[in-house]
Amino acid sequence: MPVVAGPPQGHGPSTFDKMKMGALMGSSKSPVACLVLAMADQFSLAVGGIMGFIIGTVTIFQYGAGPNGVMRTLGKYMLGSGATFGLFMSIGSVIRTEGPHNDAWLRARGPPMMLPRQSPLRPVRE
């Protein structure tokens, strides 16, 4: 009988995929971000957009909305803050996951091992 082939060895996400994921985690969920990033519907909350909303609201209360009006000014703050936070989040996620020891750690870690309750390898509680 032939040997059954194991599961295919999947490769981790590419650097571009990691940058895209970081950008999705940090950017706002605006229609522009949804068009640019197809997976934007997976994230329910946008840190950058919320920070832009807070900063923009405080700025509008302090200095006024200007000739563009409240909604356009607030939208500019939210979009700018979301894009900036998304950029830095994507760069940080790539830096964090790219390293010479990452592959060795993943190989050494292995899948979790399940032990029965009466296993001689399991420590006995007293």
Tab-separated table of N, CA and C in Angstrom:
chain	number	residue	atom	x	y	z
A	1	MET	N	0.830	-1.174	0.000
A	1	MET	CA	0.000	0.000	0.000
A	1	MET	C	0.880	1.244	0.000
A	2	PRO	N	0.560	2.223	-0.833
A	2	PRO	CA	1.392	3.433	-0.865
A	2	PRO	C	1.175	4.278	0.397
A	3	VAL	N	2.180	5.069	0.679
A	3	VAL	CA	2.110	5.958	1.835
A	3	VAL	C	1.187	7.127	1.509
A	4	VAL	N	0.334	7.440	2.461
A	4	VAL	CA	-0.596	8.548	2.264
A	4	VAL	C	0.175	9.858	2.395
A	5	ALA	N	-0.048	10.732	1.456
A	5	ALA	CA	0.644	12.021	1.485
A	5	ALA	C	0.105	12.866	2.632
A	6	GLY	N	1.000	13.553	3.291
A	6	GLY	CA	0.611	14.430	4.393
A	6	GLY	C	-0.010	15.710	3.869
A	7	PRO	N	-0.426	16.547	4.781
A	7	PRO	CA	-1.011	17.814	4.329
A	7	PRO	C	0.042	18.680	3.653
A	8	PRO	N	-0.360	19.463	2.688
A	8	PRO	CA	0.631	20.312	2.011
A	8	PRO	C	1.227	21.315	2.989
A	9	GLN	N	2.500	21.559	2.815
A	9	GLN	CA	3.187	22.504	3.686
A	9	GLN	C	2.847	23.915	3.234
A	10	GLY	N	1.977	24.533	3.965
A	10	GLY	CA	1.579	25.892	3.632
A	10	GLY	C	2.655	26.879	4.035
A	11	HIS	N	2.817	27.882	3.234
A	11	HIS	CA	3.784	28.922	3.549
A	11	HIS	C	3.052	30.056	4.249
A	12	GLY	N	3.780	30.793	5.043
A	12	GLY	CA	3.199	31.928	5.745
A	12	GLY	C	2.854	33.038	4.775
A	13	PRO	N	2.178	34.039	5.266
A	13	PRO	CA	1.819	35.151	4.385
A	13	PRO	C	3.054	35.913	3.916
A	14	SER	N	2.947	36.470	2.730
A	14	SER	CA	4.066	37.235	2.185
A	14	SER	C	4.172	38.585	2.896
A	15	THR	N	5.246	39.297	2.610
A	15	THR	CA	5.445	40.606	3.223
A	15	THR	C	4.333	41.566	2.816
A	16	PHE	N	3.905	41.494	1.567
A	16	PHE	CA	2.812	42.357	1.115
A	16	PHE	C	1.515	42.025	1.845
A	17	ASP	N	1.249	40.716	2.055
A	17	ASP	CA	0.052	40.326	2.791
A	17	ASP	C	0.088	40.835	4.226
A	18	LYS	N	1.274	40.809	4.841
A	18	LYS	CA	1.398	41.317	6.209
A	18	LYS	C	1.174	42.820	6.256
A	19	MET	N	1.689	43.536	5.258
A	19	MET	CA	1.465	44.983	5.217
A	19	MET	C	-0.011	45.289	4.999
A	20	LYS	N	-0.656	44.489	4.137
A	20	LYS	CA	-2.072	44.703	3.880
A	20	LYS	C	-2.894	44.438	5.144
A	21	MET	N	-2.531	43.385	5.887
A	21	MET	CA	-3.251	43.076	7.118
A	21	MET	C	-3.058	44.177	8.156
A	22	GLY	N	-1.839	44.682	8.280
A	22	GLY	CA	-1.593	45.774	9.214
A	22	GLY	C	-2.340	47.034	8.829
A	23	ALA	N	-2.401	47.294	7.534
A	23	ALA	CA	-3.142	48.472	7.083
A	23	ALA	C	-4.628	48.313	7.365
A	24	LEU	N	-5.139	47.106	7.215
A	24	LEU	CA	-6.542	46.869	7.510
A	24	LEU	C	-6.835	47.035	8.991
A	25	MET	N	-5.922	46.602	9.824
A	25	MET	CA	-6.150	46.717	11.262
A	25	MET	C	-6.125	48.166	11.710
A	26	GLY	N	-5.363	48.994	11.047
A	26	GLY	CA	-5.221	50.360	11.519
A	26	GLY	C	-6.007	51.399	10.765
A	27	SER	N	-6.475	51.078	9.571
A	27	SER	CA	-7.115	52.125	8.770
A	27	SER	C	-8.602	52.209	9.080
A	28	SER	N	-9.202	53.282	8.623
A	28	SER	CA	-10.621	53.486	8.883
A	28	SER	C	-11.440	52.637	7.924
A	29	LYS	N	-12.661	52.356	8.304
A	29	LYS	CA	-13.541	51.550	7.475
A	29	LYS	C	-14.449	52.487	6.671
A	30	SER	N	-13.848	53.314	5.872
A	30	SER	CA	-14.591	54.246	5.038
A	30	SER	C	-14.834	53.595	3.675
A	31	PRO	N	-15.700	54.163	2.841
A	31	PRO	CA	-15.900	53.587	1.506
A	31	PRO	C	-14.620	53.547	0.680
A	32	VAL	N	-13.752	54.540	0.855
A	32	VAL	CA	-12.491	54.540	0.110
A	32	VAL	C	-11.628	53.363	0.539
A	33	ALA	N	-11.537	53.128	1.858
A	33	ALA	CA	-10.734	52.011	2.347
A	33	ALA	C	-11.339	50.682	1.914
A	34	CYS	N	-12.672	50.604	1.839
A	34	CYS	CA	-13.311	49.365	1.391
A	34	CYS	C	-13.003	49.079	-0.071
A	35	LEU	N	-12.920	50.133	-0.894
A	35	LEU	CA	-12.589	49.923	-2.294
A	35	LEU	C	-11.128	49.540	-2.472
A	36	VAL	N	-10.244	50.182	-1.710
A	36	VAL	CA	-8.820	49.920	-1.854
A	36	VAL	C	-8.454	48.575	-1.259
A	37	LEU	N	-8.992	48.272	-0.109
A	37	LEU	CA	-8.665	47.035	0.590
A	37	LEU	C	-9.905	46.149	0.613
A	38	ALA	N	-9.855	45.036	-0.100
A	38	ALA	CA	-11.041	44.207	-0.269
A	38	ALA	C	-11.476	43.523	1.020
A	39	MET	N	-10.568	43.346	1.953
A	39	MET	CA	-10.913	42.633	3.173
A	39	MET	C	-11.328	43.569	4.304
A	40	ALA	N	-11.666	44.810	4.017
A	40	ALA	CA	-11.964	45.786	5.068
A	40	ALA	C	-13.230	45.443	5.840
A	41	ASP	N	-14.109	44.596	5.289
A	41	ASP	CA	-15.332	44.261	5.999
A	41	ASP	C	-15.102	43.306	7.158
A	42	GLN	N	-13.913	42.722	7.291
A	42	GLN	CA	-13.635	41.793	8.375
A	42	GLN	C	-13.361	42.516	9.682
A	43	PHE	N	-13.064	43.780	9.635
A	43	PHE	CA	-12.706	44.509	10.845
A	43	PHE	C	-13.844	45.444	11.216
A	44	SER	N	-14.285	45.336	12.461
A	44	SER	CA	-15.472	46.078	12.855
A	44	SER	C	-15.145	47.441	13.433
A	45	LEU	N	-13.957	47.652	13.934
A	45	LEU	CA	-13.633	48.904	14.587
A	45	LEU	C	-12.342	49.444	14.018
A	46	ALA	N	-12.265	50.723	13.814
A	46	ALA	CA	-11.065	51.318	13.239
A	46	ALA	C	-10.464	52.284	14.247
A	47	VAL	N	-9.297	51.944	14.727
A	47	VAL	CA	-8.641	52.768	15.737
A	47	VAL	C	-8.275	54.129	15.161
A	48	GLY	N	-7.714	54.141	13.982
A	48	GLY	CA	-7.316	55.407	13.381
A	48	GLY	C	-8.496	56.317	13.097
A	49	GLY	N	-9.592	55.758	12.627
A	49	GLY	CA	-10.776	56.567	12.360
A	49	GLY	C	-11.385	57.139	13.623
A	50	ILE	N	-11.375	56.358	14.687
A	50	ILE	CA	-11.910	56.849	15.956
A	50	ILE	C	-11.020	57.946	16.518
A	51	MET	N	-9.718	57.760	16.429
A	51	MET	CA	-8.811	58.808	16.904
A	51	MET	C	-8.984	60.079	16.068
A	52	GLY	N	-9.163	59.924	14.761
A	52	GLY	CA	-9.424	61.085	13.913
A	52	GLY	C	-10.733	61.767	14.264
A	53	PHE	N	-11.741	60.965	14.620
A	53	PHE	CA	-13.021	61.538	15.046
A	53	PHE	C	-12.855	62.354	16.325
A	54	ILE	N	-12.112	61.806	17.285
A	54	ILE	CA	-11.907	62.513	18.557
A	54	ILE	C	-11.095	63.790	18.341
A	55	ILE	N	-9.973	63.665	17.647
A	55	ILE	CA	-9.114	64.834	17.420
A	55	ILE	C	-9.831	65.874	16.561
A	56	GLY	N	-10.531	65.416	15.522
A	56	GLY	CA	-11.259	66.347	14.664
A	56	GLY	C	-12.380	67.064	15.395
A	57	THR	N	-13.099	66.348	16.257
A	57	THR	CA	-14.175	66.974	17.021
A	57	THR	C	-13.635	68.037	17.967
A	58	VAL	N	-12.546	67.720	18.660
A	58	VAL	CA	-11.942	68.695	19.571
A	58	VAL	C	-11.452	69.916	18.792
A	59	THR	N	-10.834	69.682	17.649
A	59	THR	CA	-10.335	70.798	16.839
A	59	THR	C	-11.478	71.667	16.318
A	60	ILE	N	-12.561	71.039	15.893
A	60	ILE	CA	-13.709	71.804	15.398
A	60	ILE	C	-14.332	72.619	16.526
A	61	PHE	N	-14.416	72.035	17.717
A	61	PHE	CA	-14.952	72.797	18.852
A	61	PHE	C	-14.052	73.971	19.215
A	62	GLN	N	-12.747	73.794	19.115
A	62	GLN	CA	-11.826	74.862	19.507
A	62	GLN	C	-11.716	75.959	18.455
A	63	TYR	N	-11.550	75.574	17.187
A	63	TYR	CA	-11.222	76.550	16.148
A	63	TYR	C	-12.322	76.741	15.106
A	64	GLY	N	-13.373	75.974	15.164
A	64	GLY	CA	-14.438	76.079	14.177
A	64	GLY	C	-14.173	75.183	12.976
A	65	ALA	N	-15.212	74.992	12.181
A	65	ALA	CA	-15.118	74.076	11.047
A	65	ALA	C	-14.464	74.706	9.833
A	66	GLY	N	-14.491	76.020	9.737
A	66	GLY	CA	-13.907	76.665	8.575
A	66	GLY	C	-14.878	76.684	7.414
A	67	PRO	N	-14.397	77.009	6.216
A	67	PRO	CA	-15.294	77.149	5.064
A	67	PRO	C	-15.824	75.814	4.543
A	68	ASN	N	-15.200	74.700	4.913
A	68	ASN	CA	-15.632	73.402	4.386
A	68	ASN	C	-16.815	72.812	5.132
A	69	GLY	N	-17.130	73.291	6.298
A	69	GLY	CA	-18.233	72.741	7.072
A	69	GLY	C	-17.754	71.652	8.022
A	70	VAL	N	-18.652	71.268	8.905
A	70	VAL	CA	-18.295	70.321	9.966
A	70	VAL	C	-18.022	68.927	9.404
A	71	MET	N	-18.906	68.428	8.557
A	71	MET	CA	-18.781	67.034	8.104
A	71	MET	C	-17.536	66.828	7.236
A	72	ARG	N	-17.267	67.748	6.346
A	72	ARG	CA	-16.096	67.594	5.481
A	72	ARG	C	-14.804	67.710	6.285
A	73	THR	N	-14.762	68.653	7.230
A	73	THR	CA	-13.566	68.815	8.057
A	73	THR	C	-13.353	67.589	8.932
A	74	LEU	N	-14.428	67.097	9.541
A	74	LEU	CA	-14.318	65.910	10.385
A	74	LEU	C	-13.925	64.688	9.556
A	75	GLY	N	-14.464	64.576	8.354
A	75	GLY	CA	-14.088	63.470	7.476
A	75	GLY	C	-12.626	63.498	7.081
A	76	LYS	N	-12.107	64.696	6.837
A	76	LYS	CA	-10.684	64.815	6.503
A	76	LYS	C	-9.807	64.384	7.667
A	77	TYR	N	-10.192	64.789	8.872
A	77	TYR	CA	-9.422	64.367	10.046
A	77	TYR	C	-9.479	62.848	10.216
A	78	MET	N	-10.664	62.262	10.047
A	78	MET	CA	-10.806	60.814	10.229
A	78	MET	C	-10.032	60.045	9.167
A	79	LEU	N	-10.135	60.469	7.915
A	79	LEU	CA	-9.440	59.770	6.839
A	79	LEU	C	-7.929	59.909	6.969
A	80	GLY	N	-7.465	61.111	7.297
A	80	GLY	CA	-6.021	61.315	7.463
A	80	GLY	C	-5.456	60.533	8.627
A	81	SER	N	-6.170	60.533	9.748
A	81	SER	CA	-5.698	59.794	10.916
A	81	SER	C	-5.741	58.291	10.665
A	82	GLY	N	-6.805	57.819	10.016
A	82	GLY	CA	-6.903	56.390	9.718
A	82	GLY	C	-5.823	55.916	8.769
A	83	ALA	N	-5.537	56.710	7.740
A	83	ALA	CA	-4.491	56.332	6.787
A	83	ALA	C	-3.115	56.345	7.436
A	84	THR	N	-2.852	57.348	8.272
A	84	THR	CA	-1.554	57.421	8.942
A	84	THR	C	-1.375	56.264	9.909
A	85	PHE	N	-2.407	55.992	10.708
A	85	PHE	CA	-2.310	54.887	11.658
A	85	PHE	C	-2.191	53.555	10.924
A	86	GLY	N	-2.918	53.400	9.820
A	86	GLY	CA	-2.815	52.171	9.038
A	86	GLY	C	-1.432	51.963	8.453
A	87	LEU	N	-0.798	53.050	8.003
A	87	LEU	CA	0.557	52.949	7.469
A	87	LEU	C	1.529	52.472	8.541
A	88	PHE	N	1.490	53.110	9.706
A	88	PHE	CA	2.417	52.715	10.761
A	88	PHE	C	2.103	51.325	11.307
A	89	MET	N	0.832	50.942	11.335
A	89	MET	CA	0.463	49.602	11.786
A	89	MET	C	0.975	48.553	10.803
A	90	SER	N	0.914	48.830	9.508
A	90	SER	CA	1.406	47.863	8.525
A	90	SER	C	2.916	47.720	8.604
A	91	ILE	N	3.625	48.836	8.767
A	91	ILE	CA	5.081	48.765	8.894
A	91	ILE	C	5.459	47.997	10.151
A	92	GLY	N	4.775	48.272	11.253
A	92	GLY	CA	5.072	47.578	12.507
A	92	GLY	C	4.778	46.094	12.441
A	93	SER	N	3.710	45.695	11.757
A	93	SER	CA	3.400	44.269	11.674
A	93	SER	C	4.422	43.528	10.826
A	94	VAL	N	4.953	44.165	9.794
A	94	VAL	CA	5.997	43.523	8.986
A	94	VAL	C	7.283	43.401	9.785
A	95	ILE	N	7.660	44.457	10.500
A	95	ILE	CA	8.887	44.410	11.297
A	95	ILE	C	8.777	43.349	12.376
A	96	ARG	N	7.629	43.238	12.993
A	96	ARG	CA	7.473	42.288	14.092
A	96	ARG	C	7.526	40.841	13.611
A	97	THR	N	6.972	40.558	12.448
A	97	THR	CA	6.887	39.172	12.002
A	97	THR	C	8.033	38.738	11.111
A	98	GLU	N	8.901	39.631	10.699
A	98	GLU	CA	10.033	39.259	9.870
A	98	GLU	C	11.277	39.175	10.740
A	99	GLY	N	11.820	37.984	10.871
A	99	GLY	CA	13.032	37.840	11.660
A	99	GLY	C	13.732	36.543	11.316
A	100	PRO	N	15.025	36.444	11.611
A	100	PRO	CA	15.752	35.226	11.264
A	100	PRO	C	15.346	34.033	12.119
A	101	HIS	N	14.811	34.278	13.303
A	101	HIS	CA	14.499	33.168	14.197
A	101	HIS	C	13.031	32.768	14.143
A	102	ASN	N	12.236	33.432	13.336
A	102	ASN	CA	10.812	33.154	13.294
A	102	ASN	C	10.527	31.752	12.764
A	103	ASP	N	11.176	31.350	11.673
A	103	ASP	CA	10.937	30.025	11.104
A	103	ASP	C	11.425	28.923	12.030
A	104	ALA	N	12.577	29.116	12.665
A	104	ALA	CA	13.089	28.109	13.595
A	104	ALA	C	12.153	27.955	14.785
A	105	TRP	N	11.607	29.046	15.265
A	105	TRP	CA	10.685	28.968	16.395
A	105	TRP	C	9.417	28.225	16.003
A	106	LEU	N	8.902	28.490	14.797
A	106	LEU	CA	7.700	27.801	14.352
A	106	LEU	C	7.935	26.304	14.178
A	107	ARG	N	9.104	25.918	13.675
A	107	ARG	CA	9.405	24.490	13.526
A	107	ARG	C	9.559	23.809	14.878
A	108	ALA	N	10.196	24.469	15.836
A	108	ALA	CA	10.427	23.858	17.143
A	108	ALA	C	9.154	23.791	17.971
A	109	ARG	N	8.243	24.682	17.732
A	109	ARG	CA	7.034	24.736	18.546
A	109	ARG	C	6.147	23.529	18.305
A	110	GLY	N	5.889	23.201	17.071
A	110	GLY	CA	5.100	22.033	16.729
A	110	GLY	C	3.638	22.161	17.129
A	111	PRO	N	2.844	21.163	16.744
A	111	PRO	CA	1.428	21.199	17.111
A	111	PRO	C	1.248	20.871	18.598
A	112	PRO	N	0.155	21.280	19.200
A	112	PRO	CA	-0.062	20.957	20.608
A	112	PRO	C	-0.286	19.464	20.796
A	113	MET	N	0.193	18.944	21.920
A	113	MET	CA	0.068	17.518	22.200
A	113	MET	C	-1.001	17.321	23.267
A	114	MET	N	-1.976	16.471	22.985
A	114	MET	CA	-3.052	16.195	23.932
A	114	MET	C	-2.699	14.930	24.707
A	115	LEU	N	-2.742	15.000	26.017
A	115	LEU	CA	-2.439	13.856	26.866
A	115	LEU	C	-3.713	13.391	27.565
A	116	PRO	N	-3.902	12.054	27.683
A	116	PRO	CA	-5.063	11.574	28.434
A	116	PRO	C	-4.898	11.884	29.921
A	117	ARG	N	-5.997	11.798	30.662
A	117	ARG	CA	-5.960	12.134	32.085
A	117	ARG	C	-5.039	11.211	32.869
A	118	GLN	N	-4.914	9.958	32.485
A	118	GLN	CA	-4.109	8.990	33.227
A	118	GLN	C	-2.736	8.781	32.605
A	119	SER	N	-2.250	9.722	31.874
A	119	SER	CA	-0.958	9.582	31.210
A	119	SER	C	0.174	9.615	32.235
A	120	PRO	N	1.211	8.772	32.047
A	120	PRO	CA	2.351	8.824	32.970
A	120	PRO	C	3.165	10.111	32.798
A	121	LEU	N	2.966	10.829	31.700
A	121	LEU	CA	3.696	12.070	31.483
A	121	LEU	C	3.046	13.264	32.177
A	122	ARG	N	1.782	13.110	32.567
A	122	ARG	CA	1.063	14.213	33.196
A	122	ARG	C	1.438	14.284	34.676
A	123	PRO	N	1.739	15.482	35.179
A	123	PRO	CA	2.070	15.594	36.608
A	123	PRO	C	0.846	15.314	37.477
A	124	VAL	N	1.093	14.692	38.608
A	124	VAL	CA	0.015	14.325	39.526
A	124	VAL	C	-0.167	15.452	40.538
A	125	ARG	N	-1.425	15.879	40.721
A	125	ARG	CA	-1.724	16.915	41.718
A	125	ARG	C	-2.009	16.258	43.057
A	126	GLU	N	-1.564	16.895	44.084
A	126	GLU	CA	-1.844	16.355	45.418
A	126	GLU	C	-2.433	17.390	46.309
